[in-house]
PDB file of C-alpha atoms in Angstrom:
ATOM      1  CA  UNK A1360       6.726-187.326 106.887  1.00 49.00           C
ATOM      2  CA  UNK A1361       6.757-189.401 103.751  1.00 73.00           C
ATOM      3  CA  UNK A1362       9.011-192.283 102.567  1.00 70.00           C
ATOM      4  CA  UNK A1363      11.380-191.073  99.877  1.00 74.00           C
ATOM      5  CA  UNK A1364      13.071-192.929  97.016  1.00 74.00           C
ATOM      6  CA  UNK A1365      16.481-192.494  98.955  1.00 76.00           C
ATOM      7  CA  UNK A1366      15.188-193.777 102.138  1.00 76.00           C
ATOM      8  CA  UNK A1367      13.806-196.876 100.478  1.00 76.00           C
ATOM      9  CA  UNK A1368      17.002-197.532  98.685  1.00 72.00           C
ATOM     10  CA  UNK A1369      18.890-197.093 102.185  1.00 74.00           C
ATOM     11  CA  UNK A1370      16.474-199.746 103.774  1.00 75.00           C
ATOM     12  CA  UNK A1371      16.968-202.527 101.440  1.00 77.00           C
ATOM     13  CA  UNK A1372      19.847-204.203  99.732  1.00 75.00           C
ATOM     14  CA  UNK A1373      18.456-204.739  96.152  1.00 72.00           C
ATOM     15  CA  UNK A1374      21.039-207.237  95.122  1.00 74.00           C
ATOM     16  CA  UNK A1375      20.407-209.637  98.011  1.00 72.00           C
ATOM     17  CA  UNK A1376      16.777-209.664  97.233  1.00 75.00           C
ATOM     18  CA  UNK A1377      17.176-210.399  93.574  1.00 73.00           C
ATOM     19  CA  UNK A1378      19.669-213.400  94.529  1.00 77.00           C
ATOM     20  CA  UNK A1379      16.629-215.090  96.399  1.00 80.00           C
ATOM     21  CA  UNK A1380      14.217-217.271  94.901  1.00 82.00           C
ATOM     22  CA  UNK A1381      10.566-216.256  95.012  1.00 85.00           C
ATOM     23  CA  UNK A1382       9.806-218.924  97.363  1.00 86.00           C
ATOM     24  CA  UNK A1383      12.639-218.010  99.784  1.00 84.00           C
ATOM     25  CA  UNK A1384      11.498-214.332  99.678  1.00 84.00           C
ATOM     26  CA  UNK A1385       8.035-215.321 100.499  1.00 87.00           C
ATOM     27  CA  UNK A1386       9.074-217.532 103.537  1.00 87.00           C
ATOM     28  CA  UNK A1387      11.412-214.633 104.968  1.00 86.00           C
ATOM     29  CA  UNK A1388       8.554-212.225 104.395  1.00 87.00           C
ATOM     30  CA  UNK A1389       6.130-214.361 106.333  1.00 88.00           C
ATOM     31  CA  UNK A1390       8.721-214.762 109.043  1.00 88.00           C
ATOM     32  CA  UNK A1391       9.324-211.083 109.349  1.00 87.00           C
ATOM     33  CA  UNK A1392       5.523-210.203 109.208  1.00 88.00           C
ATOM     34  CA  UNK A1393       4.882-212.530 111.993  1.00 86.00           C
ATOM     35  CA  UNK A1394       7.700-210.982 114.311  1.00 85.00           C
ATOM     36  CA  UNK A1395       6.615-207.400 113.318  1.00 85.00           C
ATOM     37  CA  UNK A1396       2.931-208.269 114.012  1.00 83.00           C
ATOM     38  CA  UNK A1397       3.922-209.756 117.345  1.00 78.00           C
ATOM     39  CA  UNK A1398       3.082-213.136 116.653  1.00 78.00           C
ATOM     40  CA  UNK A1399       5.337-216.150 117.483  1.00 71.00           C
ATOM     41  CA  UNK A1400       6.677-218.182 114.577  1.00 67.00           C
ATOM     42  CA  UNK A1401       8.703-221.276 115.182  1.00 62.00           C
ATOM     43  CA  UNK A1402      10.243-221.454 111.811  1.00 68.00           C
ATOM     44  CA  UNK A1403      13.850-220.473 111.809  1.00 72.00           C
ATOM     45  CA  UNK A1404      15.626-218.406 109.104  1.00 72.00           C
ATOM     46  CA  UNK A1405      18.552-221.023 108.846  1.00 69.00           C
ATOM     47  CA  UNK A1406      15.883-223.446 107.355  1.00 71.00           C
ATOM     48  CA  UNK A1407      14.967-221.240 104.497  1.00 75.00           C
ATOM     49  CA  UNK A1408      18.236-221.455 102.354  1.00 69.00           C
ATOM     50  CA  UNK A1409      21.212-222.915 103.828  1.00 65.00           C
ATOM     51  CA  UNK A1410      23.563-222.043 101.013  1.00 72.00           C
ATOM     52  CA  UNK A1411      23.049-218.452 101.550  1.00 75.00           C
ATOM     53  CA  UNK A1412      22.606-217.604 105.276  1.00 78.00           C
ATOM     54  CA  UNK A1413      24.029-214.220 105.139  1.00 82.00           C
ATOM     55  CA  UNK A1414      21.868-213.177 102.245  1.00 82.00           C
ATOM     56  CA  UNK A1415      18.678-214.487 104.035  1.00 83.00           C
ATOM     57  CA  UNK A1416      19.742-212.774 107.249  1.00 86.00           C
ATOM     58  CA  UNK A1417      20.170-209.487 105.361  1.00 86.00           C
ATOM     59  CA  UNK A1418      17.004-209.963 103.563  1.00 85.00           C
ATOM     60  CA  UNK A1419      15.120-210.587 106.727  1.00 87.00           C
ATOM     61  CA  UNK A1420      16.492-207.332 108.474  1.00 88.00           C
ATOM     62  CA  UNK A1421      15.647-205.298 105.238  1.00 87.00           C
ATOM     63  CA  UNK A1422      12.028-206.408 105.066  1.00 88.00           C
ATOM     64  CA  UNK A1423      11.514-206.004 108.763  1.00 89.00           C
ATOM     65  CA  UNK A1424      12.878-202.376 108.467  1.00 89.00           C
ATOM     66  CA  UNK A1425      10.763-201.644 105.366  1.00 88.00           C
ATOM     67  CA  UNK A1426       7.644-203.056 106.895  1.00 89.00           C
ATOM     68  CA  UNK A1427       8.103-201.061 110.015  1.00 89.00           C
ATOM     69  CA  UNK A1428       9.209-197.659 108.214  1.00 88.00           C
ATOM     70  CA  UNK A1429       6.178-198.034 106.072  1.00 88.00           C
ATOM     71  CA  UNK A1430       3.869-198.469 108.735  1.00 88.00           C
ATOM     72  CA  UNK A1431       5.365-195.768 110.938  1.00 86.00           C
ATOM     73  CA  UNK A1432       5.141-193.469 107.988  1.00 87.00           C
ATOM     74  CA  UNK A1433       1.621-194.584 107.212  1.00 87.00           C
ATOM     75  CA  UNK A1434       2.565-195.177 103.694  1.00 87.00           C
ATOM     76  CA  UNK A1435      -0.184-196.208 101.253  1.00 88.00           C
ATOM     77  CA  UNK A1436       0.342-199.412  99.307  1.00 89.00           C
ATOM     78  CA  UNK A1437       0.195-197.304  96.041  1.00 90.00           C
ATOM     79  CA  UNK A1438       3.028-194.912  97.492  1.00 88.00           C
ATOM     80  CA  UNK A1439       5.153-198.126  98.568  1.00 86.00           C
ATOM     81  CA  UNK A1440       4.615-199.703  95.087  1.00 87.00           C
ATOM     82  CA  UNK A1441       5.695-196.622  93.373  1.00 87.00           C
ATOM     83  CA  UNK A1442       8.927-196.154  95.418  1.00 85.00           C
ATOM     84  CA  UNK A1443       9.774-199.813  95.126  1.00 85.00           C
ATOM     85  CA  UNK A1444       9.429-199.578  91.277  1.00 84.00           C
ATOM     86  CA  UNK A1445      12.364-197.084  91.362  1.00 82.00           C
ATOM     87  CA  UNK A1446      14.570-199.903  92.688  1.00 82.00           C
ATOM     88  CA  UNK A1447      15.921-202.670  90.840  1.00 80.00           C
ATOM     89  CA  UNK A1448      13.570-205.239  92.527  1.00 82.00           C
ATOM     90  CA  UNK A1449      12.097-207.990  90.700  1.00 81.00           C
ATOM     91  CA  UNK A1450       8.289-207.055  89.884  1.00 87.00           C
ATOM     92  CA  UNK A1451       6.993-210.153  91.490  1.00 87.00           C
ATOM     93  CA  UNK A1452       8.832-209.591  94.746  1.00 86.00           C
ATOM     94  CA  UNK A1453       7.331-206.009  94.865  1.00 86.00           C
ATOM     95  CA  UNK A1454       3.888-207.239  94.247  1.00 89.00           C
ATOM     96  CA  UNK A1455       4.223-210.116  96.943  1.00 89.00           C
ATOM     97  CA  UNK A1456       5.687-207.371  99.402  1.00 87.00           C
ATOM     98  CA  UNK A1457       3.067-204.928  98.728  1.00 90.00           C
ATOM     99  CA  UNK A1458       0.230-207.412  98.965  1.00 92.00           C
ATOM    100  CA  UNK A1459       1.535-208.638 102.284  1.00 90.00           C
ATOM    101  CA  UNK A1460       1.891-205.076 103.617  1.00 89.00           C
ATOM    102  CA  UNK A1461      -1.574-204.077 102.625  1.00 90.00           C
ATOM    103  CA  UNK A1462      -2.986-207.044 104.486  1.00 91.00           C
ATOM    104  CA  UNK A1463      -1.156-206.348 107.647  1.00 90.00           C
ATOM    105  CA  UNK A1464      -0.644-202.630 107.766  1.00 89.00           C
ATOM    106  CA  UNK A1465      -3.153-201.892 110.511  1.00 89.00           C
ATOM    107  CA  UNK A1466      -1.756-204.854 112.666  1.00 89.00           C
ATOM    108  CA  UNK A1467       1.784-203.626 112.253  1.00 88.00           C
ATOM    109  CA  UNK A1468       0.889-200.050 113.083  1.00 85.00           C
ATOM    110  CA  UNK A1469      -1.059-201.427 116.233  1.00 84.00           C
ATOM    111  CA  UNK A1470       2.106-203.303 117.327  1.00 84.00           C
ATOM    112  CA  UNK A1471       4.242-200.282 116.968  1.00 82.00           C
ATOM    113  CA  UNK A1472       2.144-198.412 119.165  1.00 77.00           C
ATOM    114  CA  UNK A1473       2.967-200.641 121.935  1.00 74.00           C
ATOM    115  CA  UNK A1474       6.843-200.349 121.529  1.00 73.00           C
ATOM    116  CA  UNK A1475       8.267-197.878 123.976  1.00 67.00           C
ATOM    117  CA  UNK A1476       8.046-196.758 127.490  1.00 67.00           C
ATOM    118  CA  UNK A1477       6.080-193.621 127.082  1.00 71.00           C
ATOM    119  CA  UNK A1478       3.951-192.241 129.821  1.00 77.00           C
ATOM    120  CA  UNK A1479       0.193-192.302 129.849  1.00 81.00           C
ATOM    121  CA  UNK A1480      -1.835-189.420 128.491  1.00 84.00           C
ATOM    122  CA  UNK A1481      -4.530-187.686 130.620  1.00 87.00           C
ATOM    123  CA  UNK A1482      -7.557-187.667 128.421  1.00 90.00           C
ATOM    124  CA  UNK A1483     -10.346-186.511 130.966  1.00 93.00           C
ATOM    125  CA  UNK A1484     -10.526-185.270 134.624  1.00 92.00           C
ATOM    126  CA  UNK A1485     -13.611-185.468 136.777  1.00 94.00           C
ATOM    127  CA  UNK A1486     -13.786-183.923 140.249  1.00 93.00           C
ATOM    128  CA  UNK A1487     -16.172-183.663 143.090  1.00 94.00           C
ATOM    129  CA  UNK A1488     -15.982-181.063 145.975  1.00 92.00           C
ATOM    130  CA  UNK A1489     -16.856-182.645 149.478  1.00 89.00           C
ATOM    131  CA  UNK A1490     -17.242-180.380 152.723  1.00 84.00           C
ATOM    132  CA  UNK A1491     -17.270-182.081 155.942  1.00 77.00           C
ATOM    133  CA  UNK A1492     -19.279-179.979 158.351  1.00 77.00           C
ATOM    134  CA  UNK A1493     -18.940-182.326 161.484  1.00 72.00           C
ATOM    135  CA  UNK A1494     -16.983-185.064 162.150  1.00 68.00           C
ATOM    136  CA  UNK A1495     -16.953-187.722 164.967  1.00 72.00           C
ATOM    137  CA  UNK A1496     -13.242-188.537 164.706  1.00 70.00           C
ATOM    138  CA  UNK A1497     -10.179-186.447 165.815  1.00 61.00           C
ATOM    139  CA  UNK A1498     -10.066-184.605 162.437  1.00 61.00           C
ATOM    140  CA  UNK A1499     -11.181-181.004 162.690  1.00 64.00           C
ATOM    141  CA  UNK A1500     -14.603-180.151 160.999  1.00 69.00           C
ATOM    142  CA  UNK A1501     -14.886-177.714 158.155  1.00 75.00           C
ATOM    143  CA  UNK A1502     -12.496-179.478 155.818  1.00 80.00           C
ATOM    144  CA  UNK A1503     -12.756-179.194 152.080  1.00 86.00           C
ATOM    145  CA  UNK A1504     -11.922-182.329 150.145  1.00 89.00           C
ATOM    146  CA  UNK A1505     -11.798-182.797 146.387  1.00 93.00           C
ATOM    147  CA  UNK A1506     -12.242-186.239 144.961  1.00 94.00           C
ATOM    148  CA  UNK A1507     -10.430-186.541 141.375  1.00 94.00           C
ATOM    149  CA  UNK A1508     -10.564-189.153 138.828  1.00 95.00           C
ATOM    150  CA  UNK A1509      -8.112-188.915 135.911  1.00 92.00           C
ATOM    151  CA  UNK A1510      -8.677-190.774 132.944  1.00 94.00           C
ATOM    152  CA  UNK A1511      -5.358-191.843 131.265  1.00 91.00           C
ATOM    153  CA  UNK A1512      -4.733-193.641 127.860  1.00 86.00           C
ATOM    154  CA  UNK A1513      -1.959-195.767 127.063  1.00 80.00           C
ATOM    155  CA  UNK A1514      -1.698-197.989 124.045  1.00 71.00           C
ATOM    156  CA  UNK A1515      -5.380-197.498 123.405  1.00 74.00           C
ATOM    157  CA  UNK A1516      -6.252-198.561 126.950  1.00 83.00           C
ATOM    158  CA  UNK A1517      -8.063-196.204 129.347  1.00 90.00           C
ATOM    159  CA  UNK A1518      -7.340-196.505 132.986  1.00 92.00           C
ATOM    160  CA  UNK A1519      -8.931-194.535 135.855  1.00 94.00           C
ATOM    161  CA  UNK A1520      -6.770-193.041 138.696  1.00 94.00           C
ATOM    162  CA  UNK A1521      -8.784-191.996 141.585  1.00 95.00           C
ATOM    163  CA  UNK A1522      -7.544-189.870 144.660  1.00 94.00           C
ATOM    164  CA  UNK A1523      -8.724-187.480 147.245  1.00 93.00           C
ATOM    165  CA  UNK A1524      -6.855-184.229 148.276  1.00 92.00           C
ATOM    166  CA  UNK A1525      -7.341-181.216 150.229  1.00 89.00           C
ATOM    167  CA  UNK A1526      -7.590-177.746 148.847  1.00 89.00           C
ATOM    168  CA  UNK A1527      -3.977-176.871 149.409  1.00 92.00           C
ATOM    169  CA  UNK A1528      -2.761-180.312 147.940  1.00 93.00           C
ATOM    170  CA  UNK A1529      -5.044-179.450 144.918  1.00 92.00           C
ATOM    171  CA  UNK A1530      -3.534-176.126 144.521  1.00 94.00           C
ATOM    172  CA  UNK A1531       0.025-177.477 144.621  1.00 95.00           C
ATOM    173  CA  UNK A1532      -0.970-180.172 141.967  1.00 91.00           C
ATOM    174  CA  UNK A1533      -2.332-177.271 139.638  1.00 92.00           C
ATOM    175  CA  UNK A1534       0.945-175.149 140.313  1.00 95.00           C
ATOM    176  CA  UNK A1535       3.129-178.028 139.302  1.00 94.00           C
ATOM    177  CA  UNK A1536       0.943-178.826 136.257  1.00 89.00           C
ATOM    178  CA  UNK A1537       1.267-175.228 135.126  1.00 94.00           C
ATOM    179  CA  UNK A1538       5.068-175.432 135.884  1.00 94.00           C
ATOM    180  CA  UNK A1539       5.630-178.506 133.808  1.00 92.00           C
ATOM    181  CA  UNK A1540       3.487-176.782 130.857  1.00 91.00           C
ATOM    182  CA  UNK A1541       5.648-173.963 130.976  1.00 93.00           C
ATOM    183  CA  UNK A1542       8.709-176.044 130.869  1.00 92.00           C
ATOM    184  CA  UNK A1543       7.297-178.186 127.992  1.00 89.00           C
ATOM    185  CA  UNK A1544       6.323-174.894 126.006  1.00 90.00           C
ATOM    186  CA  UNK A1545       9.943-173.732 126.294  1.00 89.00           C
ATOM    187  CA  UNK A1546      11.282-177.079 125.009  1.00 87.00           C
ATOM    188  CA  UNK A1547       9.153-176.913 121.947  1.00 84.00           C
ATOM    189  CA  UNK A1548       9.685-173.259 121.185  1.00 82.00           C
ATOM    190  CA  UNK A1549      13.583-173.480 121.150  1.00 69.00           C
TER     191      UNK A1549
END
């Protein structure tokens, strides 16, 4: 999905941006970048321009939305610059925004990946068959055990989940996975 001219115009209030000084815009942009990139910034928005607090807050929200949507849609700097040129924004503000976006695009995208509560994705499975011929404990001999190791990935971090199960438990697991796959296929096809 790509950003469109209409989406850009919905994300920002051009009049508010043009009512800000270049210095105020730059300060708001730096605060927005620090928050979107997951860094803590002690500077307060109210310290920027005390005569226009509503404009400062709206501009901060608009800059934050524009940064996040541009990164989410993987917009290039050239695409973003072209779309912003369709607006009535000051060219200096456009250049300042695009330069900041270009320098922090990857960092914003990495931080956006950590947002949400999505489940881990299974990326690899390793298994080993173990057959017990004789046992000196109360368990009966002749049992098949499977040692499984699932490699999962969440937010770029790989974790390993290891467990052991019997043949019957493994068959139940496979059945439930196939059932879940069928349900997902039904949801995506409708």
